[in-house]
Amino acid sequence: MMAMAMRRWPLHRGIHGISAKRALNTKPLFDENVLLPLFPESVQETIKYGLNTQGFCILRDFASSDIAMAMRRESERLYAEGHMFQSNSVDAEGKSYPKLNVYASELNGNEWDIAPTILHYTRSIMLQAPEMLNKLFPGLQISSRAYASKLAVSLGEGASYPKHCDTAGLPDKRKVTMVYYLNPKWKLGDGGELRVFGPDGTHVIEPHVDTLAVFWSDLVAHDVLPCENPIEDIDARRYALTLWLVTDNPRQINDKNHHLYPLRQHHFPNTG
């Protein structure tokens, strides 16, 4: 069995006030008082069908190219100005190891001067997605207050993620993973594709800009293929913002009665 990434990401709270520190000279391309309309009925239907049948779904053209491009520019600035640090994982034996050429930041809501679009996107997700998911999946009990996040960049030259489930088990209560890709110039050969191991086989998802991947954090095994670009190629660096939604019901984590639980056991038979 390959090593599992089992990092316990800190939970953030108080998303209602996430945009409180906007600088007076900042002019974002959105009204900060109006949430991004991310979950129309058609998107909700796609999410429900995908999570029910495959454990994941892929949404292209999710927020808008303008929003995604603004988030890319903000991400590049965060990295350039030293706000992102060596990313680490923990293997199945509890040993920490650095991810090759991967850097990450856990934004806490105080970066409005640098990353207003990223924070507004996060706020829009967290003020809409829990209610939406709880409606689609009664009993899920996704929290509207607690979540975890990570903005990551894979610089290239072999940067990758090993096969894992995001949530190894309690006390980690992350239930739904939402990965938003910020790579407008990605092309075949760059690498960095998300690879999801579904019930009907392996799916390879290209990390194009304005694409959202949604999957069960505790049930769906996945990895990220090596990024093959030179580190010096700034445009080819792979940026992604991950939000983890947390359940208030611990029985939802690694639920052996879930029809997709055998999928997890197939890849990690001695866990969960």
Short mmCIF file of C-alpha atoms in Angstrom, two decimals:
data_model
loop_
_atom_site.label_atom_id
_atom_site.label_comp_id
_atom_site.label_asym_id
_atom_site.label_seq_id
_atom_site.Cartn_x
_atom_site.Cartn_y
_atom_site.Cartn_z
CA MET A 1 0.00 0.00 0.00
CA MET A 2 1.29 3.43 -0.87
CA ALA A 3 1.78 6.05 1.84
CA MET A 4 -1.33 7.97 2.82
CA ALA A 5 -1.35 11.72 3.38
CA MET A 6 -2.95 12.09 6.79
CA ARG A 7 -2.14 15.69 7.75
CA ARG A 8 -4.62 17.06 10.30
CA TRP A 9 -5.37 20.44 8.79
CA PRO A 10 -6.39 23.15 11.29
CA LEU A 11 -10.04 24.16 11.17
CA HIS A 12 -10.96 27.77 10.52
CA ARG A 13 -14.01 29.40 12.06
CA GLY A 14 -15.94 32.64 11.72
CA ILE A 15 -16.21 32.82 7.92
CA HIS A 16 -18.88 35.53 8.12
CA GLY A 17 -16.21 38.12 8.86
CA ILE A 18 -13.53 36.89 6.53
CA SER A 19 -13.42 40.10 4.44
CA ALA A 20 -13.37 42.58 7.30
CA LYS A 21 -9.85 43.96 6.69
CA ARG A 22 -10.09 45.21 3.11
CA ALA A 23 -7.65 48.02 2.37
CA LEU A 24 -9.22 51.25 1.17
CA ASN A 25 -7.24 51.23 -2.08
CA THR A 26 -8.19 47.66 -3.00
CA LYS A 27 -10.64 47.39 -5.91
CA PRO A 28 -11.65 43.76 -6.39
CA LEU A 29 -13.66 42.73 -9.44
CA PHE A 30 -16.67 41.76 -7.32
CA ASP A 31 -19.02 43.28 -4.77
CA GLU A 32 -17.76 41.91 -1.46
CA ASN A 33 -21.31 42.09 -0.06
CA VAL A 34 -22.69 39.77 -2.75
CA LEU A 35 -21.79 36.10 -2.73
CA LEU A 36 -20.56 34.49 -5.93
CA PRO A 37 -23.45 32.48 -7.45
CA LEU A 38 -21.65 29.14 -7.45
CA PHE A 39 -24.39 26.54 -7.03
CA PRO A 40 -27.28 26.91 -9.47
CA GLU A 41 -29.72 24.00 -9.74
CA SER A 42 -27.81 22.36 -12.60
CA VAL A 43 -24.57 22.34 -10.59
CA GLN A 44 -26.36 20.89 -7.56
CA GLU A 45 -27.77 18.08 -9.69
CA THR A 46 -24.29 17.32 -11.07
CA ILE A 47 -22.79 17.22 -7.58
CA LYS A 48 -25.53 14.96 -6.24
CA TYR A 49 -25.27 12.52 -9.13
CA GLY A 50 -21.46 12.44 -9.11
CA LEU A 51 -21.05 11.94 -5.37
CA ASN A 52 -23.78 9.29 -5.33
CA THR A 53 -22.49 7.23 -8.22
CA GLN A 54 -18.73 7.80 -8.48
CA GLY A 55 -17.84 9.54 -5.24
CA PHE A 56 -16.66 12.59 -7.19
CA CYS A 57 -17.65 15.07 -9.89
CA ILE A 58 -15.82 17.58 -12.08
CA LEU A 59 -17.27 21.03 -12.78
CA ARG A 60 -15.76 23.04 -15.62
CA ASP A 61 -16.31 26.84 -15.89
CA PHE A 62 -17.25 26.83 -12.22
CA ALA A 63 -16.82 30.39 -10.87
CA SER A 64 -15.81 32.33 -14.03
CA SER A 65 -12.55 32.84 -15.87
CA ASP A 66 -12.23 36.37 -14.42
CA ILE A 67 -12.48 35.12 -10.85
CA ALA A 68 -10.07 32.26 -11.51
CA MET A 69 -7.52 34.52 -13.19
CA ALA A 70 -7.66 37.01 -10.32
CA MET A 71 -7.10 34.15 -7.88
CA ARG A 72 -4.12 32.96 -9.94
CA ARG A 73 -2.51 36.42 -9.80
CA GLU A 74 -3.09 36.61 -6.06
CA SER A 75 -1.65 33.11 -5.57
CA GLU A 76 1.50 34.01 -7.49
CA ARG A 77 1.93 37.10 -5.34
CA LEU A 78 1.46 35.10 -2.13
CA TYR A 79 4.22 32.73 -3.21
CA ALA A 80 6.52 35.50 -4.46
CA GLU A 81 6.18 37.46 -1.22
CA GLY A 82 6.98 34.52 1.03
CA HIS A 83 3.53 33.57 2.32
CA MET A 84 3.80 29.94 1.20
CA PHE A 85 5.97 27.34 2.91
CA GLN A 86 7.25 23.81 2.37
CA SER A 87 4.31 21.42 2.25
CA ASN A 88 4.53 18.22 4.30
CA SER A 89 2.54 15.02 4.57
CA VAL A 90 2.40 12.19 7.09
CA ASP A 91 2.68 8.58 5.91
CA ALA A 92 0.76 5.57 7.18
CA GLU A 93 3.32 5.10 9.97
CA GLY A 94 2.91 8.64 11.24
CA LYS A 95 6.21 9.90 9.84
CA SER A 96 6.29 13.40 8.38
CA TYR A 97 7.99 14.01 5.07
CA PRO A 98 8.29 17.04 2.75
CA LYS A 99 6.54 17.02 -0.60
CA LEU A 100 9.07 17.62 -3.35
CA ASN A 101 8.77 21.15 -4.79
CA VAL A 102 5.34 21.75 -3.21
CA TYR A 103 4.61 24.87 -1.15
CA ALA A 104 1.39 25.78 0.62
CA SER A 105 -0.39 28.40 2.70
CA GLU A 106 -3.36 28.19 5.04
CA LEU A 107 -5.11 31.55 4.69
CA ASN A 108 -6.80 32.79 7.85
CA GLY A 109 -8.81 35.74 6.52
CA ASN A 110 -6.22 38.42 7.24
CA GLU A 111 -4.76 38.53 3.70
CA TRP A 112 -7.34 40.84 2.13
CA ASP A 113 -4.70 43.28 0.87
CA ILE A 114 -3.05 40.50 -1.14
CA ALA A 115 -5.77 37.94 -1.83
CA PRO A 116 -9.26 39.52 -1.82
CA THR A 117 -10.64 37.26 -4.55
CA ILE A 118 -9.41 34.08 -2.87
CA LEU A 119 -11.00 35.11 0.41
CA HIS A 120 -14.26 36.14 -1.25
CA TYR A 121 -14.40 32.82 -3.11
CA THR A 122 -13.79 30.96 0.17
CA ARG A 123 -16.51 32.96 1.91
CA SER A 124 -18.93 32.33 -0.95
CA ILE A 125 -18.31 28.57 -0.76
CA MET A 126 -18.68 28.39 3.00
CA LEU A 127 -21.89 30.44 3.11
CA GLN A 128 -23.55 28.30 0.42
CA ALA A 129 -22.06 24.81 0.14
CA PRO A 130 -22.94 23.41 3.60
CA GLU A 131 -26.65 24.21 3.21
CA MET A 132 -26.62 22.86 -0.34
CA LEU A 133 -24.90 19.59 0.60
CA ASN A 134 -27.10 19.05 3.64
CA LYS A 135 -30.14 19.43 1.41
CA LEU A 136 -28.78 16.99 -1.17
CA PHE A 137 -27.62 14.45 1.41
CA PRO A 138 -29.85 14.47 4.52
CA GLY A 139 -27.88 13.42 7.59
CA LEU A 140 -24.54 14.67 6.25
CA GLN A 141 -24.48 17.52 8.80
CA ILE A 142 -21.82 19.63 7.10
CA SER A 143 -20.76 22.43 9.43
CA SER A 144 -21.46 26.01 8.41
CA ARG A 145 -18.78 27.31 10.78
CA ALA A 146 -15.72 25.07 10.59
CA TYR A 147 -13.63 24.19 7.53
CA ALA A 148 -10.05 23.59 6.48
CA SER A 149 -8.17 25.10 3.55
CA LYS A 150 -4.89 24.95 1.67
CA LEU A 151 -3.57 27.02 -1.21
CA ALA A 152 -0.76 25.03 -2.82
CA VAL A 153 1.70 25.44 -5.65
CA SER A 154 3.58 22.59 -7.31
CA LEU A 155 6.65 24.23 -8.79
CA GLY A 156 7.51 21.37 -11.17
CA GLU A 157 10.38 18.94 -11.75
CA GLY A 158 8.59 15.95 -10.28
CA ALA A 159 6.27 17.60 -7.74
CA SER A 160 3.44 15.14 -7.05
CA TYR A 161 1.08 13.73 -4.41
CA PRO A 162 1.00 10.00 -3.53
CA LYS A 163 -2.21 7.99 -3.56
CA HIS A 164 -4.27 8.73 -0.47
CA CYS A 165 -7.66 9.54 1.01
CA ASP A 166 -7.73 13.04 2.49
CA THR A 167 -9.34 11.85 5.71
CA ALA A 168 -7.73 8.82 7.34
CA GLY A 169 -10.27 8.64 10.15
CA LEU A 170 -11.43 10.28 13.36
CA PRO A 171 -10.76 12.70 14.95
CA ASP A 172 -10.37 14.21 11.46
CA LYS A 173 -13.94 15.07 10.37
CA ARG A 174 -13.29 16.42 6.87
CA LYS A 175 -16.03 14.92 4.69
CA VAL A 176 -16.14 16.80 1.36
CA THR A 177 -13.11 18.01 -0.61
CA MET A 178 -13.40 20.87 -3.12
CA VAL A 179 -10.28 21.53 -5.23
CA TYR A 180 -10.33 24.61 -7.48
CA TYR A 181 -7.66 24.81 -10.20
CA LEU A 182 -5.93 28.06 -11.24
CA ASN A 183 -3.83 27.08 -14.27
CA PRO A 184 -4.74 29.06 -17.42
CA LYS A 185 -1.70 27.95 -19.43
CA TRP A 186 -1.72 24.27 -18.52
CA LYS A 187 -1.02 21.99 -21.49
CA LEU A 188 -0.53 18.30 -22.11
CA GLY A 189 2.92 17.28 -21.01
CA ASP A 190 3.01 19.63 -18.02
CA GLY A 191 1.72 16.89 -15.74
CA GLY A 192 -0.01 17.59 -12.44
CA GLU A 193 -3.26 15.86 -13.40
CA LEU A 194 -5.56 14.72 -10.60
CA ARG A 195 -6.08 10.98 -10.80
CA VAL A 196 -9.21 9.62 -9.10
CA PHE A 197 -9.73 5.92 -8.48
CA GLY A 198 -13.47 5.48 -8.95
CA PRO A 199 -15.72 2.42 -8.84
CA ASP A 200 -15.60 2.08 -12.62
CA GLY A 201 -11.87 2.68 -13.05
CA THR A 202 -9.28 5.43 -13.01
CA HIS A 203 -10.18 8.96 -14.09
CA VAL A 204 -7.54 11.55 -15.05
CA ILE A 205 -8.59 15.19 -14.62
CA GLU A 206 -6.62 17.96 -16.25
CA PRO A 207 -6.06 20.91 -13.86
CA HIS A 208 -7.39 23.59 -16.21
CA VAL A 209 -8.27 27.01 -14.87
CA ASP A 210 -11.78 27.45 -13.40
CA THR A 211 -12.26 23.71 -12.84
CA LEU A 212 -13.62 22.38 -9.55
CA ALA A 213 -13.20 18.78 -8.38
CA VAL A 214 -15.57 17.64 -5.61
CA PHE A 215 -15.22 14.28 -3.83
CA TRP A 216 -15.74 12.46 -0.54
CA SER A 217 -12.67 13.19 1.59
CA ASP A 218 -12.81 9.90 3.48
CA LEU A 219 -13.84 7.49 0.73
CA VAL A 220 -12.18 8.48 -2.56
CA ALA A 221 -8.56 7.51 -3.22
CA HIS A 222 -6.67 9.87 -5.50
CA ASP A 223 -3.22 11.14 -6.34
CA VAL A 224 -1.57 13.88 -8.39
CA LEU A 225 0.73 12.94 -11.26
CA PRO A 226 4.23 14.48 -11.36
CA CYS A 227 4.53 18.02 -12.68
CA GLU A 228 7.09 17.86 -15.47
CA ASN A 229 7.70 21.57 -16.14
CA PRO A 230 10.98 23.31 -15.24
CA ILE A 231 10.72 25.19 -11.95
CA GLU A 232 11.77 28.37 -13.74
CA ASP A 233 8.64 28.26 -15.92
CA ILE A 234 6.37 30.41 -13.73
CA ASP A 235 3.36 30.13 -16.05
CA ALA A 236 3.44 26.32 -15.86
CA ARG A 237 3.41 26.10 -12.07
CA ARG A 238 0.35 24.26 -10.78
CA TYR A 239 -1.81 26.23 -8.35
CA ALA A 240 -4.86 24.81 -6.58
CA LEU A 241 -7.06 26.00 -3.71
CA THR A 242 -8.53 23.18 -1.63
CA LEU A 243 -11.41 23.65 0.80
CA TRP A 244 -12.41 20.79 3.08
CA LEU A 245 -15.93 20.80 4.47
CA VAL A 246 -16.35 19.24 7.89
CA THR A 247 -19.19 17.11 9.22
CA ASP A 248 -20.62 17.63 12.70
CA ASN A 249 -21.64 13.96 12.70
CA PRO A 250 -18.63 11.70 13.39
CA ARG A 251 -20.61 8.66 12.21
CA GLN A 252 -20.31 10.03 8.68
CA ILE A 253 -16.54 9.45 8.64
CA ASN A 254 -15.54 6.10 7.10
CA ASP A 255 -19.13 4.92 7.40
CA LYS A 256 -18.99 1.18 6.73
CA ASN A 257 -22.63 1.28 5.60
CA HIS A 258 -21.91 3.77 2.81
CA HIS A 259 -22.21 2.08 -0.58
CA LEU A 260 -18.79 3.49 -1.60
CA TYR A 261 -16.96 2.32 1.52
CA PRO A 262 -15.74 -0.85 -0.29
CA LEU A 263 -13.99 1.48 -2.75
CA ARG A 264 -11.85 2.87 0.05
CA GLN A 265 -11.16 -0.61 1.39
CA HIS A 266 -10.09 -1.80 -2.04
CA HIS A 267 -7.24 0.73 -2.07
CA PHE A 268 -6.48 0.81 1.67
CA PRO A 269 -7.72 -2.50 3.10
CA ASN A 270 -6.19 -2.09 6.55
CA THR A 271 -7.39 1.44 7.33
CA GLY A 272 -10.61 3.15 8.33
#
